[in-house]
Amino acid sequence: GENVEQHPSTLSVQEGDSAVIKCTYSDSASNYFPWYKQELGKRPQLIIDIRSNVGEKKDQRIAVTLNKTAKHFSLHITETQPEDSAVYFCAASISGNTPLVFGKGTRLSVIA
Amino acid sequence: SQTIHQWPATLVQPVGSPLSLECTVEGTSNPNLYWYRQAAGRGLQLLFYSVGIGQISSEVPQNLSASRPQDRQFILSSKKLLLSDSGFYLCAWSVQVFSSPLHFGNGTRLTVT
C-alpha cells in the first residue's frame, strides 16, 4: 500500500523567514496531494492541495510543489507569522482506490 | 453549504464502559465517511471508512466498531473501553472519490480513566 514519509518532525523558524516541509510517497499511481494545518486542540483543516497533472500551486504565502519523478511534494510557507505555528500534515491518495494516507506531521513553531 | 456535526466535544469514561460517538453531515448526499483517532501529539490514524449505508471498512483491528445506519450518519462504538482508547476522535467526510479533500468535524476528546 501507499506509504507517506514526512520531514522534519519539528521545525522552528524566525518570524518572517520561510518554512519548507517535505513529503515522499511510495506509489507512483498517487495523484492527489493535500496539506492540512492543525492548530492545538482543533481539527485539521485543508490549506492547499495539488493534483498530479500540476507541478506547482500557490495561494498567497503558501505554495506546494510536486516532483512526480522523485515522488516527493513540498509545502512552502513564506514570510512566516506566529499564527502559522501549528502541526502540518501531508497526505497522498491513489484515485478511486483507497483513502488518503497521511504523513506523521510536522510541528512548526514560528518565533516572534 | 456542507457542514459536519460531531458530538460530544469531550467525554470522560471509565475503563470497561461502552462508547457511542455520533457524526452527521448536512448539505451533501452519499458522502464517504471516516473515523480517525489521534493520540496526544501523534498523527492521524484511520479507524474506519464507509462508502455507503451499511458498508464499513476497518483499517485497524481493535475493540471499536462503526456503523452507518443512514446516508449521512456515522457512529463509532465500543462495548468495553480500554485505557488505550483515550485520544482525539475525528469524523470526516469527502465526496464519493477518495482523491478529494477531507472535511473534518471538531472532534471528540475521549479520556478513559
mmCIF file with all atom_site columns, C-alpha atoms in Angstrom, chain A residues 31-32 34 36 38 41-46 49 51 87 89 93-100 102-105 107, chain B residues 4 34 36 38 40-46 49 59 88 90 96-107 109:
data_model
loop_
_atom_site.group_PDB
_atom_site.id
_atom_site.type_symbol
_atom_site.label_atom_id
_atom_site.label_alt_id
_atom_site.label_comp_id
_atom_site.label_asym_id
_atom_site.label_entity_id
_atom_site.label_seq_id
_atom_site.pdbx_PDB_ins_code
_atom_site.Cartn_x
_atom_site.Cartn_y
_atom_site.Cartn_z
_atom_site.occupancy
_atom_site.B_iso_or_equiv
_atom_site.pdbx_formal_charge
_atom_site.auth_seq_id
_atom_site.auth_comp_id
_atom_site.auth_asym_id
_atom_site.auth_atom_id
_atom_site.pdbx_PDB_model_num
ATOM 1  C CA . ASN A 1 31  ? -2.398  11.537 -7.954 1.00 0.00 ? 31  ASN A CA 1
ATOM 2  C CA . TYR A 1 32  ? -3.783  13.763 -5.192 1.00 0.00 ? 32  TYR A CA 1
ATOM 3  C CA . PRO A 1 34  ? -3.380  17.709 0.108  1.00 0.00 ? 34  PRO A CA 1
ATOM 4  C CA . TYR A 1 36  ? -3.654  20.104 6.343  1.00 0.00 ? 36  TYR A CA 1
ATOM 5  C CA . GLN A 1 38  ? -3.987  21.559 12.722 1.00 0.00 ? 38  GLN A CA 1
ATOM 6  C CA . GLY A 1 41  ? -6.854  21.199 20.135 1.00 0.00 ? 41  GLY A CA 1
ATOM 7  C CA . LYS A 1 42  ? -8.556  21.909 16.822 1.00 0.00 ? 42  LYS A CA 1
ATOM 8  C CA . ARG A 1 43  ? -9.494  19.867 13.784 1.00 0.00 ? 43  ARG A CA 1
ATOM 9  C CA . PRO A 1 44  ? -7.196  19.559 10.765 1.00 0.00 ? 44  PRO A CA 1
ATOM 10 C CA . GLN A 1 45  ? -8.114  21.978 8.005  1.00 0.00 ? 45  GLN A CA 1
ATOM 11 C CA . LEU A 1 46  ? -7.189  21.794 4.351  1.00 0.00 ? 46  LEU A CA 1
ATOM 12 C CA . ASP A 1 49  ? -3.813  20.659 -2.425 1.00 0.00 ? 49  ASP A CA 1
ATOM 13 C CA . ARG A 1 51  ? -3.049  17.011 -8.352 1.00 0.00 ? 51  ARG A CA 1
ATOM 14 C CA . VAL A 1 87  ? 1.090   20.878 13.084 1.00 0.00 ? 87  VAL A CA 1
ATOM 15 C CA . PHE A 1 89  ? 0.126   17.028 7.718  1.00 0.00 ? 89  PHE A CA 1
ATOM 16 C CA . SER A 1 93  ? -4.174  9.246  -2.463 1.00 0.00 ? 93  SER A CA 1
ATOM 17 C CA . ILE A 1 94  ? -4.467  6.817  -5.340 1.00 0.00 ? 94  ILE A CA 1
ATOM 18 C CA . SER A 1 95  ? -7.520  7.898  -7.302 1.00 0.00 ? 95  SER A CA 1
ATOM 19 C CA . GLY A 1 96  ? -10.675 5.949  -6.567 1.00 0.00 ? 96  GLY A CA 1
ATOM 20 C CA . ASN A 1 97  ? -8.904  3.145  -4.778 1.00 0.00 ? 97  ASN A CA 1
ATOM 21 C CA . THR A 1 98  ? -8.016  3.954  -1.191 1.00 0.00 ? 98  THR A CA 1
ATOM 22 C CA . PRO A 1 99  ? -8.496  6.681  1.408  1.00 0.00 ? 99  PRO A CA 1
ATOM 23 C CA . LEU A 1 100 ? -5.859  9.348  1.949  1.00 0.00 ? 100 LEU A CA 1
ATOM 24 C CA . PHE A 1 102 ? -1.255  10.822 5.980  1.00 0.00 ? 102 PHE A CA 1
ATOM 25 C CA . GLY A 1 103 ? 2.288   11.639 6.951  1.00 0.00 ? 103 GLY A CA 1
ATOM 26 C CA . LYS A 1 104 ? 3.109   11.756 10.660 1.00 0.00 ? 104 LYS A CA 1
ATOM 27 C CA . GLY A 1 105 ? 3.034   15.536 10.819 1.00 0.00 ? 105 GLY A CA 1
ATOM 28 C CA . ARG A 1 107 ? 5.194   20.732 14.292 1.00 0.00 ? 107 ARG A CA 1
ATOM 29 C CA . ILE B 2 4   ? -20.363 18.207 9.726  1.00 0.00 ? 4   ILE B CA 1
ATOM 30 C CA . TYR B 2 34  ? -14.403 8.365  8.039  1.00 0.00 ? 34  TYR B CA 1
ATOM 31 C CA . TYR B 2 36  ? -9.826  8.913  12.653 1.00 0.00 ? 36  TYR B CA 1
ATOM 32 C CA . GLN B 2 38  ? -5.240  10.944 17.134 1.00 0.00 ? 38  GLN B CA 1
ATOM 33 C CA . ALA B 2 40  ? -1.676  13.008 22.100 1.00 0.00 ? 40  ALA B CA 1
ATOM 34 C CA . GLY B 2 41  ? 0.973   14.646 19.915 1.00 0.00 ? 41  GLY B CA 1
ATOM 35 C CA . ARG B 2 42  ? 0.671   11.962 17.267 1.00 0.00 ? 42  ARG B CA 1
ATOM 36 C CA . GLY B 2 43  ? -0.548  11.546 13.716 1.00 0.00 ? 43  GLY B CA 1
ATOM 37 C CA . LEU B 2 44  ? -3.928  10.694 12.232 1.00 0.00 ? 44  LEU B CA 1
ATOM 38 C CA . GLN B 2 45  ? -4.841  7.031  12.390 1.00 0.00 ? 45  GLN B CA 1
ATOM 39 C CA . LEU B 2 46  ? -7.672  5.936  10.105 1.00 0.00 ? 46  LEU B CA 1
ATOM 40 C CA . TYR B 2 49  ? -14.420 4.400  6.490  1.00 0.00 ? 49  TYR B CA 1
ATOM 41 C CA . GLU B 2 59  ? -8.362  -0.302 8.938  1.00 0.00 ? 59  GLU B CA 1
ATOM 42 C CA . PHE B 2 88  ? -8.925  12.701 19.976 1.00 0.00 ? 88  PHE B CA 1
ATOM 43 C CA . LEU B 2 90  ? -12.269 12.913 14.400 1.00 0.00 ? 90  LEU B CA 1
ATOM 44 C CA . GLN B 2 96  ? -17.557 9.871  -3.368 1.00 0.00 ? 96  GLN B CA 1
ATOM 45 C CA . VAL B 2 97  ? -13.981 9.896  -4.612 1.00 0.00 ? 97  VAL B CA 1
ATOM 46 C CA . PHE B 2 98  ? -11.048 9.093  -2.366 1.00 0.00 ? 98  PHE B CA 1
ATOM 47 C CA . SER B 2 99  ? -8.768  11.566 -4.127 1.00 0.00 ? 99  SER B CA 1
ATOM 48 C CA . SER B 2 100 ? -10.710 14.562 -2.835 1.00 0.00 ? 100 SER B CA 1
ATOM 49 C CA . PRO B 2 101 ? -10.470 16.858 0.190  1.00 0.00 ? 101 PRO B CA 1
ATOM 50 C CA . LEU B 2 102 ? -11.401 15.556 3.616  1.00 0.00 ? 102 LEU B CA 1
ATOM 51 C CA . HIS B 2 103 ? -13.541 17.783 5.803  1.00 0.00 ? 103 HIS B CA 1
ATOM 52 C CA . PHE B 2 104 ? -13.143 17.117 9.496  1.00 0.00 ? 104 PHE B CA 1
ATOM 53 C CA . GLY B 2 105 ? -15.564 17.586 12.357 1.00 0.00 ? 105 GLY B CA 1
ATOM 54 C CA . ASN B 2 106 ? -14.487 19.401 15.516 1.00 0.00 ? 106 ASN B CA 1
ATOM 55 C CA . GLY B 2 107 ? -13.510 16.156 17.193 1.00 0.00 ? 107 GLY B CA 1
ATOM 56 C CA . ARG B 2 109 ? -11.616 14.294 23.161 1.00 0.00 ? 109 ARG B CA 1
#
